[in-house]
mmCIF file of C-alpha atoms in Angstrom:
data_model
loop_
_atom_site.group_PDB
_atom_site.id
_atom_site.type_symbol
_atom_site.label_atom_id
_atom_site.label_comp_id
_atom_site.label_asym_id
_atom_site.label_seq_id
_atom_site.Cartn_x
_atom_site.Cartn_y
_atom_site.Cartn_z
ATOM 1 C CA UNK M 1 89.588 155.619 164.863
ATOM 2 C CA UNK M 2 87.768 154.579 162.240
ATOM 3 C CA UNK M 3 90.687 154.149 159.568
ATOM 4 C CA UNK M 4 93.351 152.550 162.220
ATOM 5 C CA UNK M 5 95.115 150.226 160.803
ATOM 6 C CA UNK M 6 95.682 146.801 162.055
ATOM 7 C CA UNK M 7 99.032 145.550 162.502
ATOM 8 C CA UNK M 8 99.783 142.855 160.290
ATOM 9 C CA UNK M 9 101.949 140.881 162.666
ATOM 10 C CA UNK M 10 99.593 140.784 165.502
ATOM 11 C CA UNK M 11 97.248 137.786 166.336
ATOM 12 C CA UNK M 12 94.198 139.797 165.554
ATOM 13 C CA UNK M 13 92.482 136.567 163.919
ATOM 14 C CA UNK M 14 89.011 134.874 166.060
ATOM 15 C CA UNK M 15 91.031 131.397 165.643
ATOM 16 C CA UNK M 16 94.507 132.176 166.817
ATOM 17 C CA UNK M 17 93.879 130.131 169.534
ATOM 18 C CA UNK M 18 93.555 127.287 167.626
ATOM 19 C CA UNK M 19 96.312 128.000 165.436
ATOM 20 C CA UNK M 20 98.085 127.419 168.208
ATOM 21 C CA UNK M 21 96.451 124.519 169.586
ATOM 22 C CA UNK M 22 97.645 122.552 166.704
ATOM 23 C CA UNK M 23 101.306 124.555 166.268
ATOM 24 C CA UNK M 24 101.727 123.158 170.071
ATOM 25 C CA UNK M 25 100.478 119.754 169.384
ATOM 26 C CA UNK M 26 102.440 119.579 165.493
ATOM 27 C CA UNK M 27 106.205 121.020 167.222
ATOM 28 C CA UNK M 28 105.918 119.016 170.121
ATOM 29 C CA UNK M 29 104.929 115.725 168.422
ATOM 30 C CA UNK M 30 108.077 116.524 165.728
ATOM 31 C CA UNK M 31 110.221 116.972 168.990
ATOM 32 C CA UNK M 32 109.125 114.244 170.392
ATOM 33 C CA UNK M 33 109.603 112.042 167.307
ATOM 34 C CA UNK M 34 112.913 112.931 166.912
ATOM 35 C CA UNK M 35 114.241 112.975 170.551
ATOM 36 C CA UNK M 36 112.830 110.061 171.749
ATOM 37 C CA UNK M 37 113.392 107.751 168.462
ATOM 38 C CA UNK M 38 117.053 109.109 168.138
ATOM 39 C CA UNK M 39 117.725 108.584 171.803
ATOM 40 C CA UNK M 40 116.059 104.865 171.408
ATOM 41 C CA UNK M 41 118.335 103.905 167.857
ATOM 42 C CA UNK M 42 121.129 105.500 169.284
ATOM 43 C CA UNK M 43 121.107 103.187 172.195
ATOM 44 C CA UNK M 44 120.049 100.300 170.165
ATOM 45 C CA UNK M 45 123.446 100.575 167.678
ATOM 46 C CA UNK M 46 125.496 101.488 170.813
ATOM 47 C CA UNK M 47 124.510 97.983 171.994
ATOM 48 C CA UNK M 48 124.532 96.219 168.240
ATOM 49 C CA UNK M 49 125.354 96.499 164.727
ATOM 50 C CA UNK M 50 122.711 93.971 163.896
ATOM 51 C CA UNK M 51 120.871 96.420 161.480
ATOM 52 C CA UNK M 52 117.670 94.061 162.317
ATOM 53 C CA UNK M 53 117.597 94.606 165.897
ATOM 54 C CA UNK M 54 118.143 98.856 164.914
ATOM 55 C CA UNK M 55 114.857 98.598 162.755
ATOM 56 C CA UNK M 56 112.811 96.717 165.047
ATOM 57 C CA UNK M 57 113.347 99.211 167.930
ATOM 58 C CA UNK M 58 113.295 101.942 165.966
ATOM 59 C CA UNK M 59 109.753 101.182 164.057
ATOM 60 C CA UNK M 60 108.422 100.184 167.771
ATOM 61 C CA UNK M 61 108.897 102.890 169.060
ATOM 62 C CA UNK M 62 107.820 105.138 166.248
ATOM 63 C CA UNK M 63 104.310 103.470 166.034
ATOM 64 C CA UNK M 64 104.595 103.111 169.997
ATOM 65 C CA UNK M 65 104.898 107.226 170.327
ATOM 66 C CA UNK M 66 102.712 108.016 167.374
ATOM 67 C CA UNK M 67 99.760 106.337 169.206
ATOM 68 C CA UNK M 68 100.813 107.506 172.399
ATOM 69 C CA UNK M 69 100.876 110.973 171.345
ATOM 70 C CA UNK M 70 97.385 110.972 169.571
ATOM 71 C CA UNK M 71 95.987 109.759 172.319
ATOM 72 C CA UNK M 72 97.163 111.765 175.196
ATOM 73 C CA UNK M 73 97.083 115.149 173.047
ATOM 74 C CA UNK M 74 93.388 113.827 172.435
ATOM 75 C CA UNK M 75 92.448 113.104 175.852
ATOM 76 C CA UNK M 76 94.279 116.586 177.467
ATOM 77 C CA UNK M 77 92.737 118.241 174.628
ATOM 78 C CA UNK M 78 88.850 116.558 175.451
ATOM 79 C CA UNK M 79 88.997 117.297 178.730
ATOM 80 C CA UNK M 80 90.088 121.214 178.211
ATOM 81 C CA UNK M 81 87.287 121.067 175.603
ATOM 82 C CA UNK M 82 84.716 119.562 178.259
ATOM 83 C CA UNK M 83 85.643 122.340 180.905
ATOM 84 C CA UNK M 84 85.223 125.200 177.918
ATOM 85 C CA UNK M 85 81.997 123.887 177.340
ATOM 86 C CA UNK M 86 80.981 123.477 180.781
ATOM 87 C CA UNK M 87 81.646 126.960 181.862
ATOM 88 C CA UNK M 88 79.829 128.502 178.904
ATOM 89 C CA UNK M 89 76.881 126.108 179.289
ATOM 90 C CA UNK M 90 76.885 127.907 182.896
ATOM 91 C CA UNK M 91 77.146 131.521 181.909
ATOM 92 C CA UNK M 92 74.192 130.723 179.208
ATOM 93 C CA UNK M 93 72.067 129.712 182.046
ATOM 94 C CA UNK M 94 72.995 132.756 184.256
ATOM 95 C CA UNK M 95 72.278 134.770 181.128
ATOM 96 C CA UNK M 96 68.930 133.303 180.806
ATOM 97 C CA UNK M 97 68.418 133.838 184.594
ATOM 98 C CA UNK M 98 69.901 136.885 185.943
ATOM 99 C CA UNK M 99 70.204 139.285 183.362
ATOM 100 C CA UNK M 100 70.297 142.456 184.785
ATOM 101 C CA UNK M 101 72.811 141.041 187.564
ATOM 102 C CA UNK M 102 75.042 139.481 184.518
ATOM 103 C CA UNK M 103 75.433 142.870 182.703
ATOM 104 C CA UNK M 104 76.169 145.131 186.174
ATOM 105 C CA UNK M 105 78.756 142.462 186.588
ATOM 106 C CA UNK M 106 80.065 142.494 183.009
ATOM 107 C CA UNK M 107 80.154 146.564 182.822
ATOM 108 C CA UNK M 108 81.860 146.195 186.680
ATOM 109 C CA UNK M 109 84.877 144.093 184.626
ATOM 110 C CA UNK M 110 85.196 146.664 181.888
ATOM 111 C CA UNK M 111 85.163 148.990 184.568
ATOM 112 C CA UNK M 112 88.365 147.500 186.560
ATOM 113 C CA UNK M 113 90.108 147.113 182.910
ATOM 114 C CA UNK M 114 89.880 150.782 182.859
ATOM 115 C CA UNK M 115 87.137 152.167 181.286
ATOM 116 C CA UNK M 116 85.087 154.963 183.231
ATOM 117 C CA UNK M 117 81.744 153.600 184.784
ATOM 118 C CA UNK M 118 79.573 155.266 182.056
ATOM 119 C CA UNK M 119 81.634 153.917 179.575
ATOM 120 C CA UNK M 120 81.590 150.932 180.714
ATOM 121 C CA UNK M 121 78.253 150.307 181.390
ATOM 122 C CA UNK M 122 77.837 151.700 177.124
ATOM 123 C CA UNK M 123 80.096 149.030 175.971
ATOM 124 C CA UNK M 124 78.524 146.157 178.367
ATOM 125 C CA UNK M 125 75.029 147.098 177.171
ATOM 126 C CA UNK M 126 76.318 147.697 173.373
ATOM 127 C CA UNK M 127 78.344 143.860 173.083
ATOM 128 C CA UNK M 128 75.673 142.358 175.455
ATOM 129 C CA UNK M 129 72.925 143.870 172.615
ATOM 130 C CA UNK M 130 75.048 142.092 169.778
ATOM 131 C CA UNK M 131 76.215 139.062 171.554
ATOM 132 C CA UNK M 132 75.732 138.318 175.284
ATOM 133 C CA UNK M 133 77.514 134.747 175.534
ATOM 134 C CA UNK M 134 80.129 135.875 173.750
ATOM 135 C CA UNK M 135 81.082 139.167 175.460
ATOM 136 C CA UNK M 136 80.950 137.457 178.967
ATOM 137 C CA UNK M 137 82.988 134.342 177.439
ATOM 138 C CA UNK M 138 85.620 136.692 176.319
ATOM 139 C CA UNK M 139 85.866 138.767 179.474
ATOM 140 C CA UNK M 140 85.325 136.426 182.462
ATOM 141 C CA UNK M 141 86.497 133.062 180.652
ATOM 142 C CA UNK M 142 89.037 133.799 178.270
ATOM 143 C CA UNK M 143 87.108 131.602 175.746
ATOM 144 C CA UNK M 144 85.790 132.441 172.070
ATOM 145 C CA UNK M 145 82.756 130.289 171.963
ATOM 146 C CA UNK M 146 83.095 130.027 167.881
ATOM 147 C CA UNK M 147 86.947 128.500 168.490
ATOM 148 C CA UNK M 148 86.956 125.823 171.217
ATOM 149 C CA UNK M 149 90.068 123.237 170.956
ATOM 150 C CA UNK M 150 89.712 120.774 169.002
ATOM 151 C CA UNK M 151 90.792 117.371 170.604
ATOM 152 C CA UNK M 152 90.990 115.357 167.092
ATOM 153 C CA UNK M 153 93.156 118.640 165.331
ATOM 154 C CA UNK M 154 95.570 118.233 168.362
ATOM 155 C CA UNK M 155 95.600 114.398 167.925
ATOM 156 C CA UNK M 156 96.440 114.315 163.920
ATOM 157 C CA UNK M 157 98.929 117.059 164.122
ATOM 158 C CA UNK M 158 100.554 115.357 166.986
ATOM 159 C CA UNK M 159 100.374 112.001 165.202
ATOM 160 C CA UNK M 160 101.733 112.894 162.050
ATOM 161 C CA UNK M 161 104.284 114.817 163.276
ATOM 162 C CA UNK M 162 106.088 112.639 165.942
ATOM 163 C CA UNK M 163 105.968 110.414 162.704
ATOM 164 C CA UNK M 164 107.839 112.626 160.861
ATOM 165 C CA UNK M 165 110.256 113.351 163.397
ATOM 166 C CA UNK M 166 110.636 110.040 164.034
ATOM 167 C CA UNK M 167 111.388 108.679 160.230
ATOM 168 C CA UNK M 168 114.549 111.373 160.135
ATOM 169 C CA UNK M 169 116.698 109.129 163.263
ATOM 170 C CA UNK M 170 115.159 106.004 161.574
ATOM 171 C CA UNK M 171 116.513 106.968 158.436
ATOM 172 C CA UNK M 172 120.205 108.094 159.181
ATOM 173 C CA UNK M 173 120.821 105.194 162.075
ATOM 174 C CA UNK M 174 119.703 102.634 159.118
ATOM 175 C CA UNK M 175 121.405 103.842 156.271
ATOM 176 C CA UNK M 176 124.872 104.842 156.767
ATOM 177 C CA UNK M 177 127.379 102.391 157.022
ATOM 178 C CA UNK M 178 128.063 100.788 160.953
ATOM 179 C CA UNK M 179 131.144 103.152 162.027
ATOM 180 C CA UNK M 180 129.492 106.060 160.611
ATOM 181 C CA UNK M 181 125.550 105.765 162.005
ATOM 182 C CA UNK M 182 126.398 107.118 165.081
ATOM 183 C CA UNK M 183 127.890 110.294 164.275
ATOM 184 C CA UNK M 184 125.817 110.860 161.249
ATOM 185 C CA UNK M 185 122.439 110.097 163.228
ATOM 186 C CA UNK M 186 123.565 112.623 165.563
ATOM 187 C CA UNK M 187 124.817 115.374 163.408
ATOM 188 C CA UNK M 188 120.737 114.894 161.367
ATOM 189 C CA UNK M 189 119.015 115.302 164.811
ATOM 190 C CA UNK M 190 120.923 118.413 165.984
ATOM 191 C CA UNK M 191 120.111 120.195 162.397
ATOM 192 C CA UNK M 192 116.367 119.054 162.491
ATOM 193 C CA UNK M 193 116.319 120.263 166.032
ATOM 194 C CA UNK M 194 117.185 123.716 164.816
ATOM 195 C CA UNK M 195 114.942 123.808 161.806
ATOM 196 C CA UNK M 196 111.837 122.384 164.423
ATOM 197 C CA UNK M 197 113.027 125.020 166.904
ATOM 198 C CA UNK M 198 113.453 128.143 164.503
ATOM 199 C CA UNK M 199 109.801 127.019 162.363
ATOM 200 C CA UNK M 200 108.042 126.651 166.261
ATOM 201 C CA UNK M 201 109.427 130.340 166.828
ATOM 202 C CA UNK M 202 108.763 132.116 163.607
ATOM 203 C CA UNK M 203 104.659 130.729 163.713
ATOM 204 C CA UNK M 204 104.470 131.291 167.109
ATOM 205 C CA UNK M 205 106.397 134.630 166.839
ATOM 206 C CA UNK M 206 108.501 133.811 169.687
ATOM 207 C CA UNK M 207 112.063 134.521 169.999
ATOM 208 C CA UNK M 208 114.361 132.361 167.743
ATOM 209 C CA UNK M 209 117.645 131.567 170.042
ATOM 210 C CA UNK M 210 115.795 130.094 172.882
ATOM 211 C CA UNK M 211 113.691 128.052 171.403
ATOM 212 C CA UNK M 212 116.484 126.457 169.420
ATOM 213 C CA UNK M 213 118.175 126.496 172.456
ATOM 214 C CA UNK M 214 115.898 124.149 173.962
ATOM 215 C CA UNK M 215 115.121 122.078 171.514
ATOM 216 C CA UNK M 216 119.162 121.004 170.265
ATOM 217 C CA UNK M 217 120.113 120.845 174.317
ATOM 218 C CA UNK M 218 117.043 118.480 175.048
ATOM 219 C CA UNK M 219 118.046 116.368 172.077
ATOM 220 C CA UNK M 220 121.606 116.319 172.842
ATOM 221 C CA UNK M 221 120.764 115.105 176.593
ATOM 222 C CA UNK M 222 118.738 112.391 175.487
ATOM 223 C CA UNK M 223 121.369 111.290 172.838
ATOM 224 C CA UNK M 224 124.211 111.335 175.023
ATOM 225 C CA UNK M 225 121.904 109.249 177.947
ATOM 226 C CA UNK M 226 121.037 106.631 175.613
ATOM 227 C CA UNK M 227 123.850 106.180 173.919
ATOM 228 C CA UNK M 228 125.842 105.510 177.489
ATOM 229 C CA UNK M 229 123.227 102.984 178.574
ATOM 230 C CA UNK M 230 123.640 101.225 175.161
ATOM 231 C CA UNK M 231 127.178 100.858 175.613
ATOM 232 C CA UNK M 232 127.047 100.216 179.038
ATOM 233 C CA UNK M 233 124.416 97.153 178.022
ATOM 234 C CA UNK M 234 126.728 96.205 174.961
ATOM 235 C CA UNK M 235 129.882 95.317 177.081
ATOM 236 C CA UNK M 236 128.055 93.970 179.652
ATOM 237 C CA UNK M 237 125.937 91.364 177.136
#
């Protein structure tokens, strides 16, 4: 076994979770940039041509959900952080205080994974030898102690991206002439929709129609919601 070969397209890496702390945090701030500021300029022009009134709304809401974004990806991510840490400030004091009981039980998990008891009572002894914290974090937590989330990663990548996502709607509602910013606005979300959706399911190596899928019939939803309550608002004003 000694010369298997990894496979190259497999998360293998200590960090993969996250990788894909901030991959969930980055796609779903770009989403959310682009949904929600297309759905708010859409309904803004569907109500006015006054290019003024467009901007305003539109940079509100961008600097609105950027902040928004950083700080609830920030404070989910925290607390997650704060439970990670609490549970493997508990198993370091069980470690410290019942050894022998924290091996039995870590050889008696290895041991309903599959291996035989003698086996698993080698490997328990053999990863508790070379790192004790970390094989019980792995095996009765799910958690790599080296690569905890990282609250102020999810908060940037969320930031930055909704910003992003946001300046494409901003962008096509504010430059095209009035009879064509609809349309156009419209057709520039549905193709960054795709690109978001096929770049969230080739890094997360995730099935590509789906997630497309999802992300052009979300966007088309909120388009076609906002852009009815605009006009609804419009003819009544």
């Amino acid at each position: 076994m000694a010369d298997a070969q990894l496979h190259g397209d497999e998360p293998h890496e200590q960090n993969h979770a996250a990788r894909l702390n901030w991959l969930r945090a980055g796609v779903l701030g770009a989403n959310d940039g682009i949904v929600s500021t297309a759905g708010l300029v859409i309904g803004v022009a569907a109500a006015t041509t006054n290019r003024t009134a467009i901007l305003t709304a539109g940079l509100a809401g961008l600097a609105a959900g950027a902040m928004s974004m950083a700080a609830g990806e920030y404070v989910s991510v925290s607390t997650q952080r704060d439970t990670e840490q609490a549970l493997l400030a508990k198993e370091r004091r069980e470690l410290e205080e019942t050894p022998e009981q924290e091996l039995a039980e870590l050889a008696a998990l290895y041991e309903q994974r599959g291996l035989s008891t003698a086996l698993a009572q080698q490997v328990a002894v053999e990863l508790t030898e070379h790192d004790a914290l970390a094989a019980h974090a792995e095996v009765e937590l799910g958690i790599d102690p080296e690569a905890l989330t990282n609250p102020w990663h999810a908060a940037w990548a969320s930031m930055l991206a909704f910003t992003v996502g946001a300046l494409l709607p901003l962008l096509a509602i504010l430059l095209p002439p009035a009879g064509g910013r609809i349309p156009l606005t419209a057709a520039a979300v549905v193709v960054s929709l795709v690109i978001t959706g096929w770049v969230s399911a080739r890094l997360g190596g995730a099935p590509l129609r789906p997630a497309i899928l999802r992300n052009v019939g979300g966007g088309v939803l909120a388009m076609v919601v906002t852009y009815g309550i605009g006009s609804l608002v419009g003819l009544s004003v």
